[in-house]
Coordinates of C-alpha atoms in Angstrom, one line a residue:
N20 CA -1.0 68.8 -11.0
S21 CA -0.1 65.6 -9.6
T22 CA -2.6 63.9 -11.4
C23 CA -1.6 65.4 -14.7
N24 CA 2.2 64.7 -14.2
G25 CA 2.4 61.6 -12.0
G26 CA 2.9 58.1 -13.2
N27 CA -0.7 57.2 -12.3
S28 CA -2.2 59.4 -14.9
P29 CA -5.4 57.9 -16.7
F30 CA -4.3 59.8 -19.8
R31 CA -0.9 58.0 -19.7
N32 CA -2.7 54.6 -19.5
T33 CA -4.9 55.5 -22.4
S34 CA -2.0 56.4 -24.7
N35 CA 0.0 53.4 -23.9
R36 CA -3.1 51.3 -24.8
S37 CA -3.7 53.3 -27.9
S38 CA 0.1 53.0 -28.9
S39 CA 0.2 49.1 -28.1
S40 CA -3.2 48.6 -30.4
N41 CA -1.6 51.1 -33.0
V42 CA 1.6 48.7 -33.2
N43 CA -0.5 45.5 -33.0
G44 CA -2.6 46.6 -35.9
L45 CA 0.6 47.9 -38.0
A46 CA 2.1 44.3 -37.4
K47 CA -1.1 42.7 -38.5
R48 CA -1.4 44.9 -41.6
M49 CA 2.4 44.2 -42.4
H50 CA 1.8 40.3 -42.1
I51 CA -1.3 40.7 -44.4
V52 CA 0.8 42.7 -46.9
S53 CA 3.5 40.3 -46.8
K54 CA 1.3 37.3 -47.4
R55 CA -0.6 38.8 -50.3
A56 CA 2.8 39.9 -51.8
A57 CA 4.1 36.1 -51.3
L58 CA 1.0 34.9 -52.8
A59 CA 0.8 37.4 -55.9
S60 CA 4.7 36.6 -56.5
K61 CA 3.8 32.6 -56.4
R62 CA 0.9 33.0 -58.9
K63 CA 3.1 35.1 -61.2
L64 CA 6.4 33.2 -61.1
W65 CA 5.6 29.6 -60.0
D66 CA 1.9 29.0 -61.3
T67 CA 2.2 30.3 -64.6
N68 CA 5.2 30.8 -67.4
D69 CA 3.9 34.1 -68.7
A70 CA 6.7 36.3 -67.0
V71 CA 9.4 34.0 -68.3
D72 CA 7.8 33.7 -71.9
N73 CA 7.6 37.3 -71.9
A74 CA 11.1 38.0 -71.2
A75 CA 12.5 35.4 -73.4
Q76 CA 10.4 36.8 -76.2
S77 CA 11.8 40.1 -75.6
A78 CA 15.0 38.8 -75.7
V79 CA 14.3 37.2 -79.0
D80 CA 12.6 40.5 -80.4
V81 CA 15.7 42.5 -79.3
W82 CA 18.0 40.0 -81.0
E83 CA 15.9 39.9 -84.3
S84 CA 15.7 43.5 -84.4
S85 CA 19.8 43.7 -83.8
Y86 CA 20.3 41.1 -86.3
H87 CA 18.2 42.8 -88.9
S88 CA 20.2 46.3 -88.0
C89 CA 23.5 44.8 -88.4
R90 CA 22.6 43.0 -91.4
S91 CA 20.9 46.2 -93.1
F92 CA 24.0 48.3 -92.2
L93 CA 26.3 45.7 -93.7
I94 CA 24.4 45.3 -96.7
N95 CA 23.6 49.2 -97.3
S96 CA 27.6 49.7 -96.7
Y97 CA 28.5 47.1 -99.2
G98 CA 25.9 48.5 -101.6
S99 CA 27.2 51.9 -101.2
A100 CA 30.7 51.0 -101.3
K101 CA 30.0 49.0 -104.7
H102 CA 28.1 51.9 -105.9
I103 CA 30.7 54.3 -105.1
Y104 CA 33.3 52.2 -106.5
T105 CA 31.1 51.5 -109.7
A106 CA 30.0 55.0 -110.1
T107 CA 34.1 56.0 -109.8
K108 CA 35.1 53.3 -112.4
D109 CA 32.2 54.7 -114.9
G110 CA 33.3 58.1 -114.5
V111 CA 36.9 57.5 -115.4
Q112 CA 36.1 55.2 -118.2
K113 CA 33.9 58.2 -119.8
V114 CA 36.7 60.7 -119.5
E115 CA 37.2 61.5 -123.1
H116 CA 39.7 64.6 -122.6
H117 CA 42.8 64.4 -124.8
L118 CA 45.3 65.1 -122.1
L119 CA 43.7 62.7 -119.8
V120 CA 43.1 59.8 -122.1
P121 CA 46.7 58.5 -121.5
V122 CA 46.4 58.5 -117.9
R123 CA 43.2 56.8 -117.8
D124 CA 44.5 54.2 -120.1
V125 CA 47.8 53.6 -118.5
I126 CA 47.2 54.4 -114.8
V127 CA 43.7 54.6 -113.7
L128 CA 42.2 51.8 -115.4
P129 CA 44.9 49.4 -114.7
A130 CA 44.8 50.3 -111.0
F131 CA 41.0 49.5 -110.8
A132 CA 42.0 46.2 -112.6
G133 CA 44.5 45.5 -110.4
V134 CA 42.3 46.1 -107.3
E135 CA 39.7 43.8 -108.3
H136 CA 42.3 41.0 -109.1
T137 CA 43.7 41.6 -105.8
V138 CA 40.3 41.3 -103.8
N139 CA 39.5 37.9 -106.0
H140 CA 42.8 36.5 -105.2
T141 CA 42.6 37.4 -101.6
V142 CA 39.5 35.8 -101.1
G143 CA 40.4 32.8 -102.9
F144 CA 43.7 32.5 -101.0
L145 CA 41.5 33.1 -97.5
Q146 CA 39.4 30.1 -98.4
S147 CA 42.3 27.8 -99.4
E148 CA 44.3 25.1 -97.2
E149 CA 47.5 27.4 -98.0
A150 CA 46.0 30.2 -95.7
R151 CA 45.2 27.8 -93.1
G152 CA 48.7 26.5 -93.1
M153 CA 50.4 29.9 -93.0
A154 CA 47.9 30.9 -90.1
S155 CA 49.0 27.7 -88.2
N156 CA 52.9 28.5 -88.7
T157 CA 52.1 32.2 -87.9
F158 CA 50.6 31.2 -84.8
E159 CA 53.4 29.0 -84.0
L160 CA 55.8 31.8 -84.5
I161 CA 53.9 34.1 -82.3
K162 CA 53.9 31.5 -79.5
Q163 CA 57.6 31.4 -79.8
T164 CA 57.9 35.2 -79.1
P165 CA 60.0 35.6 -75.8
F166 CA 58.3 36.2 -72.5
I167 CA 54.7 37.2 -73.8
G168 CA 54.4 34.9 -76.8
E169 CA 53.0 31.7 -75.3
Q170 CA 51.5 33.4 -72.2
L171 CA 49.8 36.3 -73.7
L172 CA 49.5 37.0 -77.2
A173 CA 48.9 33.1 -78.2
P174 CA 45.9 32.8 -76.0
V175 CA 44.2 36.3 -76.9
I176 CA 44.8 35.6 -80.7
L177 CA 43.1 32.3 -80.3
N178 CA 40.4 33.4 -78.1
T179 CA 39.2 36.3 -80.4
V180 CA 39.3 33.9 -83.3
Q181 CA 36.9 31.5 -81.5
V182 CA 34.7 34.4 -80.5
L183 CA 34.6 35.5 -84.3
Q184 CA 33.8 32.0 -85.4
R185 CA 30.7 31.3 -82.8
T186 CA 29.6 34.5 -83.5
Y187 CA 29.3 33.9 -87.1
N188 CA 27.9 30.6 -86.6
I189 CA 25.2 32.0 -84.3
I190 CA 24.5 34.6 -86.8
Q191 CA 23.7 31.9 -89.4
Y192 CA 21.1 30.3 -87.0
P193 CA 17.4 31.1 -87.9
I194 CA 15.5 33.5 -85.8
P195 CA 13.1 31.2 -83.7
S196 CA 9.3 31.9 -83.9
R197 CA 7.1 32.9 -80.9
R198 CA 5.6 29.6 -80.9
S199 CA 8.9 27.6 -80.6
V200 CA 9.9 30.2 -78.2
R201 CA 7.0 29.7 -75.9
Y202 CA 7.3 25.8 -76.2
T203 CA 11.0 25.8 -75.5
V204 CA 10.6 28.2 -72.4
D205 CA 7.6 26.2 -71.3
G206 CA 9.4 22.9 -71.3
I207 CA 12.6 24.2 -69.7
M208 CA 10.3 25.9 -66.9
E209 CA 8.1 22.7 -66.4
G210 CA 11.4 20.5 -66.1
T211 CA 12.8 22.9 -63.6
K212 CA 9.9 23.4 -61.3
Y213 CA 9.6 19.4 -61.5
L214 CA 13.2 19.1 -60.4
I215 CA 12.9 21.7 -57.3
A216 CA 9.8 20.1 -56.1
S217 CA 11.1 16.6 -56.2
S218 CA 14.4 18.0 -54.7
W219 CA 12.1 19.8 -51.9
R220 CA 10.0 16.8 -51.2
E221 CA 13.0 14.9 -50.8
I222 CA 14.6 17.0 -48.5
Y223 CA 11.3 17.5 -46.4
F224 CA 11.1 13.6 -46.1
Y225 CA 14.7 13.3 -44.7
T226 CA 14.4 16.3 -42.7
K227 CA 11.3 14.7 -41.2
L228 CA 13.1 11.4 -41.0
V229 CA 16.1 12.8 -39.2
D230 CA 13.9 15.0 -36.8
A231 CA 11.7 11.8 -35.9
S232 CA 15.0 9.9 -35.3
I233 CA 16.3 12.6 -32.9
T234 CA 13.1 12.9 -31.3
R235 CA 12.8 9.0 -30.5
T236 CA 16.2 9.1 -29.4
L237 CA 15.8 11.9 -26.9
S238 CA 12.6 10.3 -25.8
H239 CA 14.3 7.1 -25.2
T240 CA 17.1 8.9 -23.3
Q241 CA 14.5 10.9 -21.3
W242 CA 12.8 7.5 -20.4
R243 CA 16.0 5.8 -19.3
V244 CA 17.7 8.9 -17.4
L245 CA 14.8 10.7 -15.8
G246 CA 12.4 7.9 -15.4
S247 CA 9.6 9.7 -17.4
G248 CA 8.4 10.4 -20.5
P249 CA 8.2 13.8 -22.4
Y250 CA 4.4 14.0 -21.4
S251 CA 5.0 16.8 -19.1
S252 CA 6.7 19.0 -22.0
L253 CA 3.7 18.7 -24.3
N254 CA 1.2 21.4 -25.0
E255 CA -2.5 20.7 -23.8
E256 CA -3.8 19.4 -27.4
H257 CA -1.1 16.9 -27.5
K258 CA -1.5 15.8 -23.9
A259 CA -5.2 15.3 -24.7
G260 CA -4.1 13.2 -27.8
V261 CA -1.7 11.0 -25.6
I262 CA -4.6 10.5 -23.0
D263 CA -7.2 9.5 -25.7
H264 CA -4.6 6.9 -27.2
L265 CA -4.0 5.4 -23.8
C266 CA -7.7 5.4 -23.0
E267 CA -8.5 3.4 -26.4
R268 CA -5.5 1.1 -25.5
Y269 CA -6.8 0.5 -22.0
F270 CA -10.3 -0.2 -23.2
S271 CA -9.4 -2.5 -26.0
T272 CA -7.3 -4.7 -23.6
P273 CA -9.9 -7.7 -22.7
S274 CA -8.2 -9.1 -19.5
I275 CA -8.6 -7.5 -16.3
I276 CA -5.3 -8.2 -15.2
A277 CA -3.3 -6.9 -18.1
R278 CA -5.4 -3.6 -17.8
Y279 CA -4.2 -3.4 -14.0
E280 CA -0.5 -4.2 -15.4
L281 CA -0.9 -1.3 -17.8
S282 CA -2.1 1.0 -15.2
C283 CA 0.8 -0.2 -12.6
H284 CA 3.2 0.6 -15.6
I285 CA 1.7 4.0 -16.5
K286 CA 2.1 4.9 -12.7
C287 CA 5.8 3.5 -12.4
Q288 CA 6.9 5.2 -15.6
N289 CA 5.2 8.7 -15.6
L290 CA 3.7 10.0 -12.4
K291 CA 2.1 13.0 -14.0
L292 CA 0.3 11.1 -16.9
Y293 CA -1.1 8.7 -14.2
Q294 CA -2.5 11.6 -12.4
N295 CA -4.0 13.0 -15.1
L296 CA -5.3 9.7 -16.4
V297 CA -6.2 7.6 -13.4
V298 CA -6.3 9.8 -10.2
S299 CA -8.3 12.6 -11.7
G300 CA -11.0 10.0 -12.6
L301 CA -11.1 10.5 -16.2
L302 CA -10.3 6.7 -17.3
L303 CA -13.1 5.2 -15.0
E304 CA -15.5 8.0 -16.1
R305 CA -14.9 7.1 -20.0
G306 CA -14.9 3.4 -19.4
G307 CA -18.3 3.4 -18.0
N308 CA -19.6 -0.3 -17.5
L309 CA -16.3 -2.0 -18.8
T310 CA -14.1 -0.6 -15.8
K311 CA -16.9 -0.7 -13.1
N312 CA -14.9 -3.8 -11.6
D313 CA -11.6 -2.0 -12.0
T314 CA -11.6 -0.9 -8.5
W315 CA -7.7 0.4 -8.5
L316 CA -9.2 3.4 -10.7
S317 CA -11.2 4.6 -8.0
R318 CA -9.7 7.4 -5.6
E319 CA -10.9 5.5 -2.6
P320 CA -11.5 1.8 -3.7
E321 CA -14.2 -0.3 -1.7
Y322 CA -11.6 -2.8 -0.3
M323 CA -10.0 0.3 1.5
N324 CA -13.0 1.1 3.3
T325 CA -14.2 -2.5 4.1
K326 CA -13.8 -3.8 7.7
E327 CA -13.0 -7.4 6.4
D328 CA -10.2 -8.8 4.5
I329 CA -10.9 -9.5 1.1
L330 CA -8.6 -12.3 1.0
L331 CA -11.0 -14.0 3.5
M332 CA -13.4 -16.0 1.6
A333 CA -15.9 -18.4 3.3
T334 CA -15.4 -22.3 2.8
D335 CA -16.6 -25.3 4.5
T336 CA -13.3 -26.4 6.3
S337 CA -12.4 -22.6 7.5
T338 CA -11.8 -21.9 11.2
S339 CA -14.2 -19.5 13.2
M340 CA -13.5 -15.8 13.0
S341 CA -15.3 -13.1 14.6
T342 CA -16.3 -10.0 12.5
S343 CA -16.7 -6.3 13.5
S344 CA -20.6 -6.9 13.7
G345 CA -19.8 -9.7 16.5
Q346 CA -21.0 -12.3 14.4
N347 CA -18.8 -15.4 13.8
K348 CA -18.1 -16.4 10.2
E349 CA -16.3 -19.2 8.7
S350 CA -13.5 -17.9 6.8
A351 CA -10.1 -19.0 5.4
L352 CA -7.2 -17.3 3.5
S353 CA -7.5 -18.2 -0.2
P354 CA -4.5 -16.6 -2.3
L355 CA -5.1 -16.3 -6.2
W356 CA -3.1 -18.6 -8.5
F357 CA -2.3 -18.0 -12.2
Y358 CA -1.3 -19.9 -15.4
L359 CA 0.5 -19.1 -18.4
P360 CA -0.8 -20.5 -21.8
K361 CA 2.1 -22.3 -23.7
K362 CA 2.3 -24.5 -26.8
N363 CA 2.3 -28.2 -26.7
N364 CA 6.0 -28.2 -27.0
G365 CA 6.3 -26.1 -23.7
E366 CA 7.0 -23.1 -25.7
R367 CA 5.5 -19.8 -24.4
L368 CA 2.8 -18.3 -26.9
E369 CA 3.5 -15.1 -28.6
G370 CA 1.6 -12.2 -26.7
A371 CA 0.4 -14.5 -23.9
V372 CA -0.7 -13.0 -20.6
W373 CA -1.1 -14.6 -17.1
N374 CA -4.5 -15.8 -16.6
C375 CA -6.2 -16.3 -13.1
L376 CA -7.5 -20.0 -12.2
A377 CA -11.1 -20.2 -10.8
K378 CA -11.9 -20.2 -7.2
H379 CA -12.2 -24.0 -6.8
D380 CA -8.8 -24.6 -8.6
C381 CA -7.0 -22.2 -6.5
A382 CA -8.6 -23.7 -3.4
V383 CA -7.4 -27.1 -4.6
I384 CA -3.8 -26.0 -5.5
E385 CA -3.6 -23.8 -2.4
S386 CA -4.3 -27.0 -0.3
S387 CA -1.8 -28.9 -1.9
F388 CA 0.8 -26.5 -1.7
Q389 CA -0.1 -26.1 2.1
L390 CA 0.3 -29.7 2.4
S391 CA 3.8 -29.7 0.4
L392 CA 5.0 -27.1 2.9
Q393 CA 4.1 -28.9 5.8
R394 CA 5.6 -32.0 4.7
D395 CA 8.8 -30.1 4.3
D396 CA 8.5 -28.6 7.9
D397 CA 8.2 -32.1 9.2
D398 CA 11.2 -33.5 7.3
D399 CA 13.1 -30.6 8.5
D400 CA 11.9 -31.2 12.2
D401 CA 13.0 -34.9 11.9
D402 CA 16.4 -34.2 10.4
D403 CA 16.8 -31.5 13.5
D404 CA 16.0 -34.6 15.8

């Protein structure tokens, strides 16, 4: 019972693993389905204009159908009204009853003639300049109506007339063909896509530019404030890229002094990078024969284990010094001297580095320097006396 009901039941662990696997599988399927839906939408809406062409052609077909329906209705209504009027007039004219002839000649036929005359004069009047002037005067009178004339009635009438005029002008336009509709829609869509793509490229470029500026500013701040670069916050892939770049830079430096200065600079500015690059032995291993004399790259350089001072080199005029093996060796202190290349006018060359002089030149300069120091000491003693 304790096994079945307890928290350490193997059945519960199995059910937990199965539920987690089901959740992961469902999430994976949802990701696949959403990706396929996005790709399908892109192929239908962006890669081709068929959907928009079909929608535009359907709209044109609906407009054409509505136009022909309205036109047929108006023509049929006009034809029916004209037919009824003509049939009625003909029927009246054929009346020959002796009691109805006076009514026909005196009342009915003059009424028909008056209606025709009124319609003709009305159509001619509506197309004349007098009708336009009367409409303008009427519109001015409506605007002078108190309270609602200029604020309500005049705008409503004006907008209604404009809508009717535009509708009449649109009705007079010819219905475009399928080919012209496709060409027009394709041109509009291609222009829109080009505008969107260009805008996206510009936005992406300036976003990357701003991001690079912010990253550079934060990196400089980190170097100045914290004394270390962003190396420790990078992932392993980016760290490997930084190490590869520094290795190439180190190996491309021809001067041994410049390589030593570079390693010291890395150690001073970023200790974590120095440990992964130098202390781990990676730089020495990759350098091979190029870095075999760069003793500062070794974990335990030879000069740390030697029992003699490397600055004590044998000379002919040196003093006697006993070594650890009990032998006497002529040795003397020989510091290193460097020179900086300059132009003939004394200006420093761009990119010039300090170069070490030869051993003979170092010995000559050192002896001259020691003599100058001795002379200064003698002069000081004379002044004290």
